[in-house]
Each structure stands twice: as C-alpha cells, then as structure tokens.
C-alpha cells in the first residue's frame, strides 16, 4: 500500500466517525432526543468481548441481565405492569414455583402484545445447576418483583412507542429454561420444564381479562423468546380460535430468535454451557424437556431430526401464522454459536471473512420471508430496547415497518403486498458488518474506546500486507459506503 493511500484513508477515518454520529442524530426526531438512562450493552451499544467471555456462563446468559424491564419499587403507577401468577398452580417454573406474567391493561383497546422473555437454556443436571446458582430468577418465581416497567415495543410512552403505547401489554418471564418448548412437570433431577404449557395457560388466563374481545394478538419474543414464538405461534393461534370462538388475528414477532444451523462450530461433549454448540444443546435438551414442536415441521423431517425445528428457516417453511422477523445480520449470539470471536485487538482476516459469511447466510435465509427488518449490524435483540426507534434500514425505522405490516394484515393483502410508501421487507444491501450508519456503537472491551469498522478493516489490511498477502475485499466500496452513510 502506498504511503499516499494510507494517508488518504486516515483522513477519511477522521471524517467517517463524526459523520456517522451526525447521521445517527439527524435520523432522530425531536421527541426521541430527550430519552435518557440508556444502558451499556442493552441500549444501543454492542460491546466486543473476548473469546473467554463469549464462552462463559455469564455471556451465554447475557440477555438474562438485560434491563429492558426494570423493577421500580418506588415508582408504582398505572403504567406499571402488574404481576399475576397462573391460576393453574400445577404449571410451574423449573423449581416448582408457580409461573406467571406481568400485565398492563389498556381499557378500551382490542389489541394485545404478549412478549416472551429470552435467556438461553439448560439441558442437563450440570448446566441447570450452574444456571440456578447464577440466575435463579430464570428458574424460579420466588423473587419476582410485583411490578415491572416496559420499554421499546411494550413501553406505555407514545414518544418511545408511537404505534403500540396504548395496547394491552403482557410480559411473560422466562423461568422454564427450555426455549419455551417443555412439557414435563418433573424430571428425575427434580426440575420441571413447562415452557410450552406456560404459554398456553397465560392465554387461558387472559381470556376473562379482555382477550376474548381482542381484534389482534401479537406473540412476540427476543432471543430464546423469539425462537419460542416460532415454535408456538401456530398452537397459540389454534388455542385462541378454540377458546374465544372469535375471528382474532394472531401473528408472531420474532426478535433475534431466527438462528441458523451452525456449519462451522466444533461440537464437544456438551457438559456445560461454555462448551456446547446450540445444536448439541437443543438435541440434549429436547429429550430432557419432553419438548413440543410444530407438527407440520416434524412431519417434514425424518425421525431423530425433529430438533431442526428450532431453526428459523426450517420451521418457517411449514408455518401457517404470519410472522415478522427482526434479525441483526451479524447477530452476536449466532457468532458465538459459530465460535467466531469479535475481539478487535486480535481480529484476524479469517474471522473477518467468517463474520461476512454469516451476514450472507442470514440474508439468503430471510429472502423469502415477507416481513423482515434486518440491519447489517453486530448486536443482539432489539424490540424492547428503549432506543429501538434509532435504528433504520433504508431510512425506515422498525416501528414504522411493523406498523406497515400490521396495516397490510388488517387490509387482508397478500403476504408480500406492501402498501405504497409503507415497506416492511427491509434487508440492508451493504456488504460489511456495521455498514449501516444507525448501527449501535461498538466498544473495545480492553480499552473501552469506540471502534470504527473502517479502522478494523484497515488494521487487517496492513497486517496482511506485512505478511506479503492481499486480504479479500476491496477497501474502496467500504469507504464509499461510509462516506455516503451506508
């Protein structure tokens, strides 16, 4: 690389970072600029972590500590979501305590959002023991707070949630550790896995609270909760039809739960969370949980391969209910499953290329999904972040895309028939991780400094040149995209 070229690139570096930040701010309307209390790693920042962190129990349960719903013991109000335990006390969390849900009723509204929490899973005596010791609230309801405050798509604030702030909002805590699939009241190790049953009982309990008069119900979820939507949505739709005898539109919203079958991760003996690829965890867990999977999906697979129904592309092919998929193209949990680390200081050319390949695979898998929002960013989960309105694909926010999808369903349009000027099939066209200027900021875990994707690529290019190699990829298009805000 010529010295002049390096100098030109460094000048661009100086321009790109401020420009990206300016573009980010300019995309926000005035009411949204007043939001406060964003949280590191959950409110618009994607932190680059080390391989050790990625494969630790704490990171496997990263969304467990996501403060998207924060207990507010001192500020109870009508906006709070109130805890209700299931009437059927035989439907329990892992430890035998009764499962439940949080509800904020909107008088007069006939729209409902039921959100399933995420938080990985456990699939053996050892992994469940680790989980109970570290995050007991994901296996027990004994210490759940009496109220919660919702954020993102279940926020009651119109400036944060312009289209769904006044709907009936339900948050279902994840305490079954089974990706919402389990159907066994007690295993030989003493744990209950009843995730699928919990969802059914929540629906039954909501009928006398107004669900019977609903016009539309969105079953939503993030991460493991998103996968839970995929494998439960058709059964929920059938149950709603059965117990209400009304024509209620039931649809799914899948956030960061559209996982791909790993093609690169090395399998292990799968004794604990830190060494187990998703496929092996699901295979082991499905037996332990006595998991319930969609019949239409199972019928398309040979016996013993039913576990494949946990993967988005596979289960979607046989799904009846309409769904909207929200998926970062460079999802951090998918990268973890693939054993691809994203530590800036030690990033190699092979790792960079592997990350790009994941993005291409996600794009391919989402091509035939009618309703999708897929930013080219490194992150995980989105819909319950308080700053969810900041992120855009092709100048359209997720909230706007969901609203357009909702309108198209109300008007009984064909699955891919968007209303003019109201798109809801949105996949970033740019070819690089974090090429979308509205992506959440990335921070180096060692220095705490914000990382520019152009800096990362330049570093790889210079290192490859020192080794006498020319790395894959042309720097010109990347610089051009960044100059033009993606």
PDB file of C-alpha atoms in Angstrom, residues 126-408:
ATOM      1  CA  UNK A 126     -24.865 -29.788  35.471  1.00  0.00           C
ATOM      2  CA  UNK A 127     -25.979 -26.892  33.258  1.00  0.00           C
ATOM      3  CA  UNK A 128     -29.212 -26.411  35.188  1.00  0.00           C
ATOM      4  CA  UNK A 129     -27.235 -26.312  38.441  1.00  0.00           C
ATOM      5  CA  UNK A 130     -24.962 -23.586  37.042  1.00  0.00           C
ATOM      6  CA  UNK A 131     -27.987 -21.647  35.844  1.00  0.00           C
ATOM      7  CA  UNK A 132     -29.781 -21.869  39.200  1.00  0.00           C
ATOM      8  CA  UNK A 133     -26.697 -20.694  41.076  1.00  0.00           C
ATOM      9  CA  UNK A 134     -26.126 -17.705  38.781  1.00  0.00           C
ATOM     10  CA  UNK A 135     -29.569 -16.541  37.634  1.00  0.00           C
ATOM     11  CA  UNK A 136     -32.189 -18.076  39.880  1.00  0.00           C
ATOM     12  CA  UNK A 137     -34.949 -15.797  38.581  1.00  0.00           C
ATOM     13  CA  UNK A 138     -34.811 -17.687  35.257  1.00  0.00           C
ATOM     14  CA  UNK A 139     -35.748 -20.889  37.084  1.00  0.00           C
ATOM     15  CA  UNK A 140     -37.945 -19.628  39.911  1.00  0.00           C
ATOM     16  CA  UNK A 141     -40.693 -17.086  40.513  1.00  0.00           C
ATOM     17  CA  UNK A 142     -39.939 -16.801  44.240  1.00  0.00           C
ATOM     18  CA  UNK A 143     -38.241 -13.394  43.987  1.00  0.00           C
ATOM     19  CA  UNK A 144     -40.067 -11.765  41.092  1.00  0.00           C
ATOM     20  CA  UNK A 145     -40.993  -8.118  41.780  1.00  0.00           C
ATOM     21  CA  UNK A 146     -44.665  -7.185  41.981  1.00  0.00           C
ATOM     22  CA  UNK A 147     -44.397  -4.671  39.124  1.00  0.00           C
ATOM     23  CA  UNK A 148     -42.295  -4.003  36.039  1.00  0.00           C
ATOM     24  CA  UNK A 149     -41.912  -1.130  33.606  1.00  0.00           C
ATOM     25  CA  UNK A 150     -41.933  -1.954  29.922  1.00  0.00           C
ATOM     26  CA  UNK A 151     -39.656  -0.451  27.270  1.00  0.00           C
ATOM     27  CA  UNK A 152     -39.444  -0.485  23.494  1.00  0.00           C
ATOM     28  CA  UNK A 153     -42.483  -2.060  21.912  1.00  0.00           C
ATOM     29  CA  UNK A 154     -44.114  -2.638  25.319  1.00  0.00           C
ATOM     30  CA  UNK A 155     -43.466   0.876  26.604  1.00  0.00           C
ATOM     31  CA  UNK A 156     -46.532   2.933  27.613  1.00  0.00           C
ATOM     32  CA  UNK A 157     -44.864   6.144  26.395  1.00  0.00           C
ATOM     33  CA  UNK A 158     -46.012   7.410  22.961  1.00  0.00           C
ATOM     34  CA  UNK A 159     -42.668   9.134  22.308  1.00  0.00           C
ATOM     35  CA  UNK A 160     -40.880   5.806  22.767  1.00  0.00           C
ATOM     36  CA  UNK A 161     -43.569   3.556  21.301  1.00  0.00           C
ATOM     37  CA  UNK A 162     -45.692   5.569  18.839  1.00  0.00           C
ATOM     38  CA  UNK A 163     -47.886   2.767  17.489  1.00  0.00           C
ATOM     39  CA  UNK A 164     -48.398   0.377  20.435  1.00  0.00           C
ATOM     40  CA  UNK A 165     -48.132   2.507  23.570  1.00  0.00           C
ATOM     41  CA  UNK A 166     -51.850   2.082  24.365  1.00  0.00           C
ATOM     42  CA  UNK A 167     -52.327  -1.661  23.779  1.00  0.00           C
ATOM     43  CA  UNK A 168     -52.762  -4.396  26.374  1.00  0.00           C
ATOM     44  CA  UNK A 169     -49.170  -5.411  27.137  1.00  0.00           C
ATOM     45  CA  UNK A 170     -48.128  -8.752  28.653  1.00  0.00           C
ATOM     46  CA  UNK A 171     -44.605  -9.744  29.662  1.00  0.00           C
ATOM     47  CA  UNK A 172     -44.098 -13.457  30.355  1.00  0.00           C
ATOM     48  CA  UNK A 173     -40.925 -14.083  32.414  1.00  0.00           C
ATOM     49  CA  UNK A 174     -38.772 -16.969  31.233  1.00  0.00           C
ATOM     50  CA  UNK A 175     -38.403 -19.492  34.058  1.00  0.00           C
ATOM     51  CA  UNK A 176     -38.566 -22.851  32.242  1.00  0.00           C
ATOM     52  CA  UNK A 177     -35.077 -22.922  30.635  1.00  0.00           C
ATOM     53  CA  UNK A 178     -36.390 -24.915  27.647  1.00  0.00           C
ATOM     54  CA  UNK A 179     -36.678 -22.353  24.812  1.00  0.00           C
ATOM     55  CA  UNK A 180     -40.417 -22.301  25.593  1.00  0.00           C
ATOM     56  CA  UNK A 181     -40.879 -25.881  24.387  1.00  0.00           C
ATOM     57  CA  UNK A 182     -41.053 -28.053  27.514  1.00  0.00           C
ATOM     58  CA  UNK A 183     -43.911 -30.286  28.629  1.00  0.00           C
ATOM     59  CA  UNK A 184     -42.809 -32.221  31.704  1.00  0.00           C
ATOM     60  CA  UNK A 185     -43.739 -31.447  35.324  1.00  0.00           C
ATOM     61  CA  UNK A 186     -40.743 -33.165  36.925  1.00  0.00           C
ATOM     62  CA  UNK A 187     -37.611 -34.911  35.681  1.00  0.00           C
ATOM     63  CA  UNK A 188     -35.545 -37.401  37.641  1.00  0.00           C
ATOM     64  CA  UNK A 189     -33.276 -34.494  38.622  1.00  0.00           C
ATOM     65  CA  UNK A 190     -36.267 -32.682  40.134  1.00  0.00           C
ATOM     66  CA  UNK A 191     -36.673 -29.929  37.530  1.00  0.00           C
ATOM     67  CA  UNK A 192     -39.882 -29.006  35.709  1.00  0.00           C
ATOM     68  CA  UNK A 193     -39.720 -27.919  32.072  1.00  0.00           C
ATOM     69  CA  UNK A 194     -43.095 -26.461  31.117  1.00  0.00           C
ATOM     70  CA  UNK A 195     -42.390 -23.542  28.772  1.00  0.00           C
ATOM     71  CA  UNK A 196     -44.911 -24.549  26.121  1.00  0.00           C
ATOM     72  CA  UNK A 197     -47.578 -25.190  28.762  1.00  0.00           C
ATOM     73  CA  UNK A 198     -46.900 -21.815  30.426  1.00  0.00           C
ATOM     74  CA  UNK A 199     -47.707 -20.007  27.171  1.00  0.00           C
ATOM     75  CA  UNK A 200     -50.976 -21.915  26.809  1.00  0.00           C
ATOM     76  CA  UNK A 201     -52.003 -21.161  30.398  1.00  0.00           C
ATOM     77  CA  UNK A 202     -51.201 -17.465  30.037  1.00  0.00           C
ATOM     78  CA  UNK A 203     -53.557 -17.329  27.050  1.00  0.00           C
ATOM     79  CA  UNK A 204     -56.296 -19.061  29.047  1.00  0.00           C
ATOM     80  CA  UNK A 205     -55.870 -16.680  31.992  1.00  0.00           C
ATOM     81  CA  UNK A 206     -56.072 -13.635  29.721  1.00  0.00           C
ATOM     82  CA  UNK A 207     -59.419 -14.571  28.159  1.00  0.00           C
ATOM     83  CA  UNK A 208     -61.559 -13.212  31.042  1.00  0.00           C
ATOM     84  CA  UNK A 209     -59.273 -10.144  31.227  1.00  0.00           C
ATOM     85  CA  UNK A 210     -60.321  -8.999  27.768  1.00  0.00           C
ATOM     86  CA  UNK A 211     -58.524 -11.262  25.297  1.00  0.00           C
ATOM     87  CA  UNK A 212     -61.870 -12.724  24.251  1.00  0.00           C
ATOM     88  CA  UNK A 213     -62.817  -9.322  22.764  1.00  0.00           C
ATOM     89  CA  UNK A 214     -59.449  -8.814  21.032  1.00  0.00           C
ATOM     90  CA  UNK A 215     -59.134  -7.988  17.352  1.00  0.00           C
ATOM     91  CA  UNK A 216     -55.421  -8.776  17.105  1.00  0.00           C
ATOM     92  CA  UNK A 217     -52.801 -10.557  19.217  1.00  0.00           C
ATOM     93  CA  UNK A 218     -49.051 -10.318  18.623  1.00  0.00           C
ATOM     94  CA  UNK A 219     -46.982 -13.073  20.237  1.00  0.00           C
ATOM     95  CA  UNK A 220     -43.505 -11.517  20.464  1.00  0.00           C
ATOM     96  CA  UNK A 221     -40.185 -12.596  21.923  1.00  0.00           C
ATOM     97  CA  UNK A 222     -36.451 -11.876  21.914  1.00  0.00           C
ATOM     98  CA  UNK A 223     -33.600 -14.377  21.561  1.00  0.00           C
ATOM     99  CA  UNK A 224     -34.800 -17.678  23.099  1.00  0.00           C
ATOM    100  CA  UNK A 225     -38.172 -15.953  23.421  1.00  0.00           C
ATOM    101  CA  UNK A 226     -38.100 -15.261  19.686  1.00  0.00           C
ATOM    102  CA  UNK A 227     -37.424 -18.926  18.982  1.00  0.00           C
ATOM    103  CA  UNK A 228     -40.284 -19.663  21.369  1.00  0.00           C
ATOM    104  CA  UNK A 229     -42.556 -17.608  19.122  1.00  0.00           C
ATOM    105  CA  UNK A 230     -41.511 -19.635  16.070  1.00  0.00           C
ATOM    106  CA  UNK A 231     -42.318 -22.995  17.653  1.00  0.00           C
ATOM    107  CA  UNK A 232     -45.504 -21.903  19.474  1.00  0.00           C
ATOM    108  CA  UNK A 233     -47.285 -19.378  17.231  1.00  0.00           C
ATOM    109  CA  UNK A 234     -49.472 -21.864  15.325  1.00  0.00           C
ATOM    110  CA  UNK A 235     -50.538 -23.609  18.546  1.00  0.00           C
ATOM    111  CA  UNK A 236     -51.359 -20.258  20.145  1.00  0.00           C
ATOM    112  CA  UNK A 237     -53.434 -19.261  17.109  1.00  0.00           C
ATOM    113  CA  UNK A 238     -55.355 -22.552  17.312  1.00  0.00           C
ATOM    114  CA  UNK A 239     -55.931 -22.130  21.050  1.00  0.00           C
ATOM    115  CA  UNK A 240     -57.186 -18.546  20.686  1.00  0.00           C
ATOM    116  CA  UNK A 241     -59.615 -19.670  17.999  1.00  0.00           C
ATOM    117  CA  UNK A 242     -60.782 -22.595  20.145  1.00  0.00           C
ATOM    118  CA  UNK A 243     -61.427 -20.757  23.411  1.00  0.00           C
ATOM    119  CA  UNK A 244     -62.725 -17.450  22.071  1.00  0.00           C
ATOM    120  CA  UNK A 245     -64.813 -18.552  19.072  1.00  0.00           C
ATOM    121  CA  UNK A 246     -63.978 -15.148  17.627  1.00  0.00           C
ATOM    122  CA  UNK A 247     -62.139 -14.076  14.491  1.00  0.00           C
ATOM    123  CA  UNK A 248     -58.948 -12.799  16.133  1.00  0.00           C
ATOM    124  CA  UNK A 249     -55.820 -12.166  14.079  1.00  0.00           C
ATOM    125  CA  UNK A 250     -52.843 -13.898  15.727  1.00  0.00           C
ATOM    126  CA  UNK A 251     -49.368 -13.119  14.438  1.00  0.00           C
ATOM    127  CA  UNK A 252     -45.764 -13.513  15.570  1.00  0.00           C
ATOM    128  CA  UNK A 253     -42.882 -11.089  16.111  1.00  0.00           C
ATOM    129  CA  UNK A 254     -39.507 -12.843  16.242  1.00  0.00           C
ATOM    130  CA  UNK A 255     -36.582 -10.745  17.535  1.00  0.00           C
ATOM    131  CA  UNK A 256     -33.083 -12.265  17.293  1.00  0.00           C
ATOM    132  CA  UNK A 257     -34.508 -15.783  17.505  1.00  0.00           C
ATOM    133  CA  UNK A 258     -34.004 -16.708  13.844  1.00  0.00           C
ATOM    134  CA  UNK A 259     -30.964 -18.927  14.432  1.00  0.00           C
ATOM    135  CA  UNK A 260     -29.122 -20.727  11.641  1.00  0.00           C
ATOM    136  CA  UNK A 261     -27.872 -24.290  11.926  1.00  0.00           C
ATOM    137  CA  UNK A 262     -24.174 -23.995  12.701  1.00  0.00           C
ATOM    138  CA  UNK A 263     -21.927 -25.162   9.872  1.00  0.00           C
ATOM    139  CA  UNK A 264     -18.624 -24.220  11.448  1.00  0.00           C
ATOM    140  CA  UNK A 265     -18.779 -24.694  15.223  1.00  0.00           C
ATOM    141  CA  UNK A 266     -16.863 -27.618  16.620  1.00  0.00           C
ATOM    142  CA  UNK A 267     -19.036 -29.994  18.609  1.00  0.00           C
ATOM    143  CA  UNK A 268     -17.983 -31.068  22.090  1.00  0.00           C
ATOM    144  CA  UNK A 269     -19.047 -33.403  24.858  1.00  0.00           C
ATOM    145  CA  UNK A 270     -21.539 -30.671  25.785  1.00  0.00           C
ATOM    146  CA  UNK A 271     -21.147 -30.990  29.544  1.00  0.00           C
ATOM    147  CA  UNK A 272     -21.664 -27.316  30.238  1.00  0.00           C
ATOM    148  CA  UNK A 273     -22.906 -24.098  28.684  1.00  0.00           C
ATOM    149  CA  UNK A 274     -19.422 -22.799  27.962  1.00  0.00           C
ATOM    150  CA  UNK A 275     -18.529 -25.705  25.640  1.00  0.00           C
ATOM    151  CA  UNK A 276     -21.785 -26.559  23.969  1.00  0.00           C
ATOM    152  CA  UNK A 277     -22.836 -25.513  20.485  1.00  0.00           C
ATOM    153  CA  UNK A 278     -26.523 -24.729  20.038  1.00  0.00           C
ATOM    154  CA  UNK A 279     -27.238 -27.882  18.041  1.00  0.00           C
ATOM    155  CA  UNK A 280     -25.914 -30.174  20.754  1.00  0.00           C
ATOM    156  CA  UNK A 281     -27.702 -28.201  23.471  1.00  0.00           C
ATOM    157  CA  UNK A 282     -31.008 -28.487  21.601  1.00  0.00           C
ATOM    158  CA  UNK A 283     -30.559 -32.207  20.904  1.00  0.00           C
ATOM    159  CA  UNK A 284     -29.884 -32.961  24.558  1.00  0.00           C
ATOM    160  CA  UNK A 285     -32.475 -30.526  25.819  1.00  0.00           C
ATOM    161  CA  UNK A 286     -35.307 -31.705  23.606  1.00  0.00           C
ATOM    162  CA  UNK A 287     -35.197 -35.121  25.285  1.00  0.00           C
ATOM    163  CA  UNK A 288     -34.884 -33.688  28.790  1.00  0.00           C
ATOM    164  CA  UNK A 289     -37.682 -31.160  28.282  1.00  0.00           C
ATOM    165  CA  UNK A 290     -40.075 -33.549  26.514  1.00  0.00           C
ATOM    166  CA  UNK A 291     -40.266 -30.679  24.052  1.00  0.00           C
ATOM    167  CA  UNK A 292     -43.340 -29.908  21.954  1.00  0.00           C
ATOM    168  CA  UNK A 293     -42.571 -28.853  18.381  1.00  0.00           C
ATOM    169  CA  UNK A 294     -44.867 -27.872  15.471  1.00  0.00           C
ATOM    170  CA  UNK A 295     -46.388 -30.978  13.893  1.00  0.00           C
ATOM    171  CA  UNK A 296     -46.138 -29.545  10.373  1.00  0.00           C
ATOM    172  CA  UNK A 297     -42.403 -29.090  10.802  1.00  0.00           C
ATOM    173  CA  UNK A 298     -41.828 -32.518  12.356  1.00  0.00           C
ATOM    174  CA  UNK A 299     -43.656 -34.233   9.508  1.00  0.00           C
ATOM    175  CA  UNK A 300     -41.140 -32.854   7.031  1.00  0.00           C
ATOM    176  CA  UNK A 301     -38.198 -34.368   8.890  1.00  0.00           C
ATOM    177  CA  UNK A 302     -37.053 -37.914   9.422  1.00  0.00           C
ATOM    178  CA  UNK A 303     -37.282 -39.387  12.917  1.00  0.00           C
ATOM    179  CA  UNK A 304     -34.482 -38.105  15.117  1.00  0.00           C
ATOM    180  CA  UNK A 305     -34.124 -34.812  13.239  1.00  0.00           C
ATOM    181  CA  UNK A 306     -37.010 -33.011  14.957  1.00  0.00           C
ATOM    182  CA  UNK A 307     -34.531 -30.727  16.724  1.00  0.00           C
ATOM    183  CA  UNK A 308     -34.063 -28.888  13.420  1.00  0.00           C
ATOM    184  CA  UNK A 309     -37.462 -27.250  14.010  1.00  0.00           C
ATOM    185  CA  UNK A 310     -35.738 -24.871  16.448  1.00  0.00           C
ATOM    186  CA  UNK A 311     -34.014 -23.170  13.495  1.00  0.00           C
ATOM    187  CA  UNK A 312     -35.850 -20.288  11.835  1.00  0.00           C
ATOM    188  CA  UNK A 313     -35.583 -21.229   8.139  1.00  0.00           C
ATOM    189  CA  UNK A 314     -36.667 -24.814   8.844  1.00  0.00           C
ATOM    190  CA  UNK A 315     -39.763 -24.092  10.940  1.00  0.00           C
ATOM    191  CA  UNK A 316     -40.836 -21.113   8.824  1.00  0.00           C
ATOM    192  CA  UNK A 317     -41.293 -23.332   5.764  1.00  0.00           C
ATOM    193  CA  UNK A 318     -44.244 -25.126   7.392  1.00  0.00           C
ATOM    194  CA  UNK A 319     -45.724 -22.232   9.389  1.00  0.00           C
ATOM    195  CA  UNK A 320     -49.322 -21.077   8.907  1.00  0.00           C
ATOM    196  CA  UNK A 321     -49.394 -17.894  11.017  1.00  0.00           C
ATOM    197  CA  UNK A 322     -47.923 -14.603   9.696  1.00  0.00           C
ATOM    198  CA  UNK A 323     -44.676 -13.538  11.365  1.00  0.00           C
ATOM    199  CA  UNK A 324     -42.361 -10.541  11.281  1.00  0.00           C
ATOM    200  CA  UNK A 325     -38.648 -11.345  11.714  1.00  0.00           C
ATOM    201  CA  UNK A 326     -36.286  -8.818  13.316  1.00  0.00           C
ATOM    202  CA  UNK A 327     -32.731 -10.042  12.870  1.00  0.00           C
ATOM    203  CA  UNK A 328     -29.334  -8.371  13.037  1.00  0.00           C
ATOM    204  CA  UNK A 329     -27.354  -9.709  10.065  1.00  0.00           C
ATOM    205  CA  UNK A 330     -24.285 -10.138  12.268  1.00  0.00           C
ATOM    206  CA  UNK A 331     -26.046 -11.429  15.360  1.00  0.00           C
ATOM    207  CA  UNK A 332     -23.607 -11.756  18.249  1.00  0.00           C
ATOM    208  CA  UNK A 333     -25.208 -14.938  19.602  1.00  0.00           C
ATOM    209  CA  UNK A 334     -25.042 -16.601  16.180  1.00  0.00           C
ATOM    210  CA  UNK A 335     -21.358 -15.653  16.013  1.00  0.00           C
ATOM    211  CA  UNK A 336     -20.846 -17.194  19.463  1.00  0.00           C
ATOM    212  CA  UNK A 337     -22.552 -20.386  18.301  1.00  0.00           C
ATOM    213  CA  UNK A 338     -20.197 -20.456  15.321  1.00  0.00           C
ATOM    214  CA  UNK A 339     -17.191 -19.972  17.640  1.00  0.00           C
ATOM    215  CA  UNK A 340     -16.340 -16.707  15.884  1.00  0.00           C
ATOM    216  CA  UNK A 341     -14.878 -14.163  18.269  1.00  0.00           C
ATOM    217  CA  UNK A 342     -15.149 -10.460  17.543  1.00  0.00           C
ATOM    218  CA  UNK A 343     -12.392  -9.031  19.758  1.00  0.00           C
ATOM    219  CA  UNK A 344     -10.989  -6.017  17.926  1.00  0.00           C
ATOM    220  CA  UNK A 345      -7.443  -6.281  19.251  1.00  0.00           C
ATOM    221  CA  UNK A 346      -6.982  -9.864  17.995  1.00  0.00           C
ATOM    222  CA  UNK A 347      -9.301  -9.953  14.978  1.00  0.00           C
ATOM    223  CA  UNK A 348      -7.842 -11.997  12.132  1.00  0.00           C
ATOM    224  CA  UNK A 349      -8.603 -11.929   8.435  1.00  0.00           C
ATOM    225  CA  UNK A 350     -10.250 -15.360   8.655  1.00  0.00           C
ATOM    226  CA  UNK A 351     -12.518 -14.197  11.460  1.00  0.00           C
ATOM    227  CA  UNK A 352     -13.463 -11.088   9.482  1.00  0.00           C
ATOM    228  CA  UNK A 353     -14.321 -13.253   6.454  1.00  0.00           C
ATOM    229  CA  UNK A 354     -16.313 -15.659   8.639  1.00  0.00           C
ATOM    230  CA  UNK A 355     -18.358 -12.773  10.041  1.00  0.00           C
ATOM    231  CA  UNK A 356     -19.118 -11.616   6.494  1.00  0.00           C
ATOM    232  CA  UNK A 357     -20.205 -15.143   5.559  1.00  0.00           C
ATOM    233  CA  UNK A 358     -22.684 -15.189   8.449  1.00  0.00           C
ATOM    234  CA  UNK A 359     -24.228 -11.983   7.117  1.00  0.00           C
ATOM    235  CA  UNK A 360     -24.607 -13.510   3.663  1.00  0.00           C
ATOM    236  CA  UNK A 361     -26.218 -16.642   5.123  1.00  0.00           C
ATOM    237  CA  UNK A 362     -28.714 -14.576   7.114  1.00  0.00           C
ATOM    238  CA  UNK A 363     -29.623 -12.561   4.007  1.00  0.00           C
ATOM    239  CA  UNK A 364     -30.188 -15.718   1.996  1.00  0.00           C
ATOM    240  CA  UNK A 365     -32.347 -17.294   4.719  1.00  0.00           C
ATOM    241  CA  UNK A 366     -34.544 -14.180   5.015  1.00  0.00           C
ATOM    242  CA  UNK A 367     -35.045 -13.590   1.297  1.00  0.00           C
ATOM    243  CA  UNK A 368     -38.452 -15.317   1.144  1.00  0.00           C
ATOM    244  CA  UNK A 369     -39.751 -14.017   4.486  1.00  0.00           C
ATOM    245  CA  UNK A 370     -42.407 -11.417   3.576  1.00  0.00           C
ATOM    246  CA  UNK A 371     -41.960  -9.238   6.678  1.00  0.00           C
ATOM    247  CA  UNK A 372     -38.419  -8.639   7.905  1.00  0.00           C
ATOM    248  CA  UNK A 373     -36.192  -5.919   9.375  1.00  0.00           C
ATOM    249  CA  UNK A 374     -32.511  -6.866   9.108  1.00  0.00           C
ATOM    250  CA  UNK A 375     -29.840  -4.212   9.792  1.00  0.00           C
ATOM    251  CA  UNK A 376     -26.218  -5.032   8.889  1.00  0.00           C
ATOM    252  CA  UNK A 377     -25.001  -4.634  12.479  1.00  0.00           C
ATOM    253  CA  UNK A 378     -23.170  -6.555  15.197  1.00  0.00           C
ATOM    254  CA  UNK A 379     -25.711  -6.779  18.016  1.00  0.00           C
ATOM    255  CA  UNK A 380     -28.352  -8.983  19.648  1.00  0.00           C
ATOM    256  CA  UNK A 381     -32.054  -8.281  20.434  1.00  0.00           C
ATOM    257  CA  UNK A 382     -33.853  -5.041  19.644  1.00  0.00           C
ATOM    258  CA  UNK A 383     -37.600  -4.684  20.197  1.00  0.00           C
ATOM    259  CA  UNK A 384     -37.566  -3.976  23.954  1.00  0.00           C
ATOM    260  CA  UNK A 385     -34.666  -1.531  23.897  1.00  0.00           C
ATOM    261  CA  UNK A 386     -35.761   1.971  24.835  1.00  0.00           C
ATOM    262  CA  UNK A 387     -33.810   3.394  21.872  1.00  0.00           C
ATOM    263  CA  UNK A 388     -35.279   0.980  19.319  1.00  0.00           C
ATOM    264  CA  UNK A 389     -36.544   3.895  17.200  1.00  0.00           C
ATOM    265  CA  UNK A 390     -32.970   4.971  16.419  1.00  0.00           C
ATOM    266  CA  UNK A 391     -32.207   2.033  14.135  1.00  0.00           C
ATOM    267  CA  UNK A 392     -33.165   2.128  10.463  1.00  0.00           C
ATOM    268  CA  UNK A 393     -32.958   0.067   7.304  1.00  0.00           C
ATOM    269  CA  UNK A 394     -33.278   2.019   4.069  1.00  0.00           C
ATOM    270  CA  UNK A 395     -34.375   5.071   6.100  1.00  0.00           C
ATOM    271  CA  UNK A 396     -37.280   3.185   7.703  1.00  0.00           C
ATOM    272  CA  UNK A 397     -37.482   2.522  11.460  1.00  0.00           C
ATOM    273  CA  UNK A 398     -38.539  -0.830  12.855  1.00  0.00           C
ATOM    274  CA  UNK A 399     -41.635   0.711  14.442  1.00  0.00           C
ATOM    275  CA  UNK A 400     -42.700   2.105  11.063  1.00  0.00           C
ATOM    276  CA  UNK A 401     -42.082  -1.216   9.303  1.00  0.00           C
ATOM    277  CA  UNK A 402     -44.127  -3.080  11.922  1.00  0.00           C
ATOM    278  CA  UNK A 403     -46.929  -0.551  11.552  1.00  0.00           C
ATOM    279  CA  UNK A 404     -46.931  -1.063   7.770  1.00  0.00           C
ATOM    280  CA  UNK A 405     -47.029  -4.847   8.222  1.00  0.00           C
ATOM    281  CA  UNK A 406     -49.884  -4.506  10.711  1.00  0.00           C
ATOM    282  CA  UNK A 407     -51.848  -2.349   8.253  1.00  0.00           C
ATOM    283  CA  UNK A 408     -51.306  -4.823   5.413  1.00  0.00           C
TER     284      UNK A 408
END
